[in-house]
Every structure is written in C-alpha cells, then in structure tokens.
PDB file of C-alpha atoms in Angstrom:
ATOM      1  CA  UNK Y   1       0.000   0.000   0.000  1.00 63.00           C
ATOM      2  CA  UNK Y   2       1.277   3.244  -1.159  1.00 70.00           C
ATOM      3  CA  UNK Y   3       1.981   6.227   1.476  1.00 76.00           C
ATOM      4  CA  UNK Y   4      -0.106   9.135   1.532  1.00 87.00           C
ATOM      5  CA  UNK Y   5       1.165  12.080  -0.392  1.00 93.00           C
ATOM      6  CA  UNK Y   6       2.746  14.988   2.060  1.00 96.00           C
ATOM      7  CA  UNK Y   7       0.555  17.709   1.632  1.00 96.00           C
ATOM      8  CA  UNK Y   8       1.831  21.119   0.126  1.00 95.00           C
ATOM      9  CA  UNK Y   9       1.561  22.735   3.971  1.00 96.00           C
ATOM     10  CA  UNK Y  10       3.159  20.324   5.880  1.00 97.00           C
ATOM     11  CA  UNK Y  11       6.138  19.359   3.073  1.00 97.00           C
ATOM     12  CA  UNK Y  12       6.637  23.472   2.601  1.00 96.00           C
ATOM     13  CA  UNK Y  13       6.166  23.977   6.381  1.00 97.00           C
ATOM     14  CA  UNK Y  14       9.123  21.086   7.313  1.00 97.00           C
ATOM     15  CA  UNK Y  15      11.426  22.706   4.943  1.00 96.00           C
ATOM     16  CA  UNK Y  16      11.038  25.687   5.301  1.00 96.00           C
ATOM     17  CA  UNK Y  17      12.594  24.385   8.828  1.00 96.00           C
ATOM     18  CA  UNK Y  18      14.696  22.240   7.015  1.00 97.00           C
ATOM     19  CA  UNK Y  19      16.466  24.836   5.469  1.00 95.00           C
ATOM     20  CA  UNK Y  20      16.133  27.633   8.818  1.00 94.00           C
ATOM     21  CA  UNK Y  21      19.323  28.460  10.337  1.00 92.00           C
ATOM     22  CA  UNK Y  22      18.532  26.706  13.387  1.00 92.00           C
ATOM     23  CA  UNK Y  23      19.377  22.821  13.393  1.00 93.00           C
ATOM     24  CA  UNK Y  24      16.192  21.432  11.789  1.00 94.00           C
ATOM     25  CA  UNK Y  25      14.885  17.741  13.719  1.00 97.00           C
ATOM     26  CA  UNK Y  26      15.538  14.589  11.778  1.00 97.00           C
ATOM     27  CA  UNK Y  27      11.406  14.177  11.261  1.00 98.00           C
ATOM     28  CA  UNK Y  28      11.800  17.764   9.348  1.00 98.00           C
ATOM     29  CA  UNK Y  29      14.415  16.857   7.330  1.00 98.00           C
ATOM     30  CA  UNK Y  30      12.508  13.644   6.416  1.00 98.00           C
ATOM     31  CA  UNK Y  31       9.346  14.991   5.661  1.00 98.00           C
ATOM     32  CA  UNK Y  32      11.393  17.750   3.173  1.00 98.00           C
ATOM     33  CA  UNK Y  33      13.541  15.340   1.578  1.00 98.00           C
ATOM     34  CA  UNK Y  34      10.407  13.070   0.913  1.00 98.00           C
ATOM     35  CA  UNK Y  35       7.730  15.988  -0.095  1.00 98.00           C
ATOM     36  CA  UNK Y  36      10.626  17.466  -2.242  1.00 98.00           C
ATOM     37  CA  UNK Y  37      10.696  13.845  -4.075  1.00 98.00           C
ATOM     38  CA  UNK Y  38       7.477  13.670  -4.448  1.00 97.00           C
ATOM     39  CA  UNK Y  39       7.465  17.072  -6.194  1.00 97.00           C
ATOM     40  CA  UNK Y  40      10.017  15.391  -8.543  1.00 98.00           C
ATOM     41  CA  UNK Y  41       8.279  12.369  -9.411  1.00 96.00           C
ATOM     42  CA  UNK Y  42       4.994  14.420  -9.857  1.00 96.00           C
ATOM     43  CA  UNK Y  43       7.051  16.732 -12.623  1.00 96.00           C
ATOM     44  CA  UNK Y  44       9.048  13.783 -14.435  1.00 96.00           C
ATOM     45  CA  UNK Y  45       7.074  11.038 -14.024  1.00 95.00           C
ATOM     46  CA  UNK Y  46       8.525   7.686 -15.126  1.00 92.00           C
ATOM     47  CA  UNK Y  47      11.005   4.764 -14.508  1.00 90.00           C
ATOM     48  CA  UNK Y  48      14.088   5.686 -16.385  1.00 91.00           C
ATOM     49  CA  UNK Y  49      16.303   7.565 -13.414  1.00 94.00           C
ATOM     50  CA  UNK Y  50      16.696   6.740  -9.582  1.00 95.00           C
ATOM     51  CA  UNK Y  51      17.222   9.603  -7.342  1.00 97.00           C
ATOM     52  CA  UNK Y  52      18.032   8.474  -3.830  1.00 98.00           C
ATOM     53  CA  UNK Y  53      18.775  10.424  -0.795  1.00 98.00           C
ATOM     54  CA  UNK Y  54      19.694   8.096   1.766  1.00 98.00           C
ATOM     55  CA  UNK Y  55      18.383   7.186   4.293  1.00 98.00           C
ATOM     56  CA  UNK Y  56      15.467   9.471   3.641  1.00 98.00           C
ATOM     57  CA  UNK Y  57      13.809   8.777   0.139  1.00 97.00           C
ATOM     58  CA  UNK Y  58      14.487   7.355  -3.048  1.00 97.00           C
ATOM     59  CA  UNK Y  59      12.336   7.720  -6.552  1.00 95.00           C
ATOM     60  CA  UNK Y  60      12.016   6.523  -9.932  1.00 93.00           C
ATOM     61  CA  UNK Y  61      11.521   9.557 -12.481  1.00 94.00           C
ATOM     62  CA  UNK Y  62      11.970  10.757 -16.115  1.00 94.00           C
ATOM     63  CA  UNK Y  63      10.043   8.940 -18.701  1.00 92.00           C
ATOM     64  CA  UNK Y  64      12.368   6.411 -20.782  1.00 87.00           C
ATOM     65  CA  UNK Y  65      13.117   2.933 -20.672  1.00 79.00           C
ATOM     66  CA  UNK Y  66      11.433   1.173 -17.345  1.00 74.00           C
ATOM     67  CA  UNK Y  67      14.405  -0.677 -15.056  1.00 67.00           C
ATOM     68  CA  UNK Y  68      13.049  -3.846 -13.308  1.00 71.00           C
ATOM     69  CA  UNK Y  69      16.064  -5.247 -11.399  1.00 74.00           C
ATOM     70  CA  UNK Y  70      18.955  -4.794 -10.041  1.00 74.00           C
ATOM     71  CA  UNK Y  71      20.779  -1.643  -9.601  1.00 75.00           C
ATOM     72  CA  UNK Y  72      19.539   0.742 -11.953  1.00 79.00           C
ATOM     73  CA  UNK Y  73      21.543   1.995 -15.295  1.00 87.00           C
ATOM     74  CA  UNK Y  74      20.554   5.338 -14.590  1.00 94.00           C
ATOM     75  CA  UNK Y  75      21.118   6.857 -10.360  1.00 96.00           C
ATOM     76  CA  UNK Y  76      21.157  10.205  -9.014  1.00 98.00           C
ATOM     77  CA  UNK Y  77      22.115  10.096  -5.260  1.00 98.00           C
ATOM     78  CA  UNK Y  78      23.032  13.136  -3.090  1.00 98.00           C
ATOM     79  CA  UNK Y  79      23.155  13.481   0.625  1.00 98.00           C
ATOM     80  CA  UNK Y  80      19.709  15.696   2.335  1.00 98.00           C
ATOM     81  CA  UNK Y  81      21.388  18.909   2.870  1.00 97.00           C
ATOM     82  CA  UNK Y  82      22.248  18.556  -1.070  1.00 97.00           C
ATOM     83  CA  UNK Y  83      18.955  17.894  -1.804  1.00 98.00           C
ATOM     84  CA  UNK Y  84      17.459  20.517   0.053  1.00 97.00           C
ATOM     85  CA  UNK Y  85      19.301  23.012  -1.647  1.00 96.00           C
ATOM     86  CA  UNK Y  86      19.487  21.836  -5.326  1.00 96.00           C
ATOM     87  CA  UNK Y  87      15.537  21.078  -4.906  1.00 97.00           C
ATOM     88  CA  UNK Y  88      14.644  24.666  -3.150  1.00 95.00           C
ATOM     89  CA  UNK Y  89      17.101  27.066  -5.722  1.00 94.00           C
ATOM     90  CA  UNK Y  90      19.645  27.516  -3.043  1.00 94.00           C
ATOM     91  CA  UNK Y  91      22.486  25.780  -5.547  1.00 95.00           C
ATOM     92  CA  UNK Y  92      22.045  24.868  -9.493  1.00 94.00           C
ATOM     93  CA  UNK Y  93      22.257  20.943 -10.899  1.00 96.00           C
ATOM     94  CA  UNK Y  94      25.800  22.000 -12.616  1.00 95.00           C
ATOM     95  CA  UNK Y  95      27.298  23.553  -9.195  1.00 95.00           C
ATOM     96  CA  UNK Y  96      26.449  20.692  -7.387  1.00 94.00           C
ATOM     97  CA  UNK Y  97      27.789  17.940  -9.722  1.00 94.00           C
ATOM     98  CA  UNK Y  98      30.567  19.682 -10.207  1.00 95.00           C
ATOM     99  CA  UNK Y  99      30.967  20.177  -6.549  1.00 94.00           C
ATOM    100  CA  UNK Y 100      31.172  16.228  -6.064  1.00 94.00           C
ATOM    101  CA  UNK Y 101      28.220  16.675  -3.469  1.00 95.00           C
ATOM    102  CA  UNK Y 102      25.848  14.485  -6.607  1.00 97.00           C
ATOM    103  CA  UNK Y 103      27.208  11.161  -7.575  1.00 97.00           C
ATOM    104  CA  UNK Y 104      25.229  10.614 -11.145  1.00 97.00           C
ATOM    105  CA  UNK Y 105      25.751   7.655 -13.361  1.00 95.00           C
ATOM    106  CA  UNK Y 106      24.233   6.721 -16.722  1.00 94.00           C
ATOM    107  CA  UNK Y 107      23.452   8.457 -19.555  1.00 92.00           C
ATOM    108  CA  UNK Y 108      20.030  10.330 -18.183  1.00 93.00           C
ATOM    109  CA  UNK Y 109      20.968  10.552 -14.969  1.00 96.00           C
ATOM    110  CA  UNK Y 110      20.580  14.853 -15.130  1.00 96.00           C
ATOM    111  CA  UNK Y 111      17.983  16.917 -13.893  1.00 97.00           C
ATOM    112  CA  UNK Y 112      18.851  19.842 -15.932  1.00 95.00           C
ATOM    113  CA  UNK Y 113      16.070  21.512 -16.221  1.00 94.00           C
ATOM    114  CA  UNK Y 114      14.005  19.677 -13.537  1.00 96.00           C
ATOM    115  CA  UNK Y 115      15.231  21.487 -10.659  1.00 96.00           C
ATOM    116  CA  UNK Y 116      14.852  23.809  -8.613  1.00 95.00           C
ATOM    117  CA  UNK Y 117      11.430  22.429  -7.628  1.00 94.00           C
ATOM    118  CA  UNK Y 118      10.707  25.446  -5.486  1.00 82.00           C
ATOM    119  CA  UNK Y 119      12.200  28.495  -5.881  1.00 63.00           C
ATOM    120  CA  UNK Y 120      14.098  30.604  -2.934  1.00 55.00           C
ATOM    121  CA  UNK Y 121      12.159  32.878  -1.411  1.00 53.00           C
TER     122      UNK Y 121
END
C-alpha cells in the first residue's frame, strides 16, 4: 500500500525548517527530503532515473526505458542537505555535480532543467 502524499503545507512547512538556520529535527528533514521527491516524481514522471537520498527517500523519475532489477543503469544520489538546496534554488544541478556533493551515473541521470522544484524565497 502506497503512502499518503505529504501535503503542500506540511512538506513546505518542514522545509522551510529544514532549510532555517537553526538545526532542523531529523522528522523535518525527512518529511522535506520526501515531499521534495514527491514534487520530482509528480514533474518527471517515469522509470528511467533513480534519485536516492539516503536514508530518507528514493524515486524513480523521467520517462524512458522502465528498469526492473537490479541496480539501476541510470542513479542520481546526493546526501539531504544537497537535496534541500538543489531542490529549493539555493544551488544549481551544474554547481552541485561539479561540486562532487551528486554522484550521477548513466546516460540520463541529469535533472537539468528539472530542478529547482521550489524556488528561494
């Protein structure tokens, strides 16, 4: 049985604590990482890429061939904190590859283009 989606208030409310400049509580950093995901997979739906943020969340996205088993072709994994800010606007997909803070392999592993998901405020 599938999880119940965050809702926009809750998801916006936990990172917008998430990303405060006091030390945010693991069960606000889990409910961004997760609502932020599900933002992802609701704008590039599909099977093609993985995007994990361990030990929070990981999605399938991006249309394109469907993966099945084993470790995918195609994986996008970042810590939270990296998440948080390539998701929110607060750093750009090209900084933070380049940065070595994303570890992307496969030939459609990018989210050029996909992110941010929510803009800075």
């Amino acid at each position: 049985m599938a999880r119940p989606r965050i809702t926009d208030a809750v998801g916006r409310a936990a990172l917008e604590q998430a990303l405060g400049d006091a030390p945010a509580s693991r069960t606000d950093t889990a409910t961004a990482v997760r609502y932020l995901l599900e933002l992802l997979v609701e704008r590039a739906p599909g099977n093609t890429v993985e995007v994990r943020v361990p030990p929070f969340g990981a999605v399938q996205c991006i249309e394109g061939p469907r993966h099945t088993r084993g470790t995918p072709p195609n994986v996008i994994e970042m810590d939270a904190p990296t998440w948080l800010a390539l998701a929110s606007g607060r750093i750009d997909w090209t900084t933070a590859l380049a940065g070595g803070t994303v570890h992307a392999s496969g030939q459609r592993a990018d989210l050029t283009g996909l992110v941010p998901l929510l803009l800075p405020r």
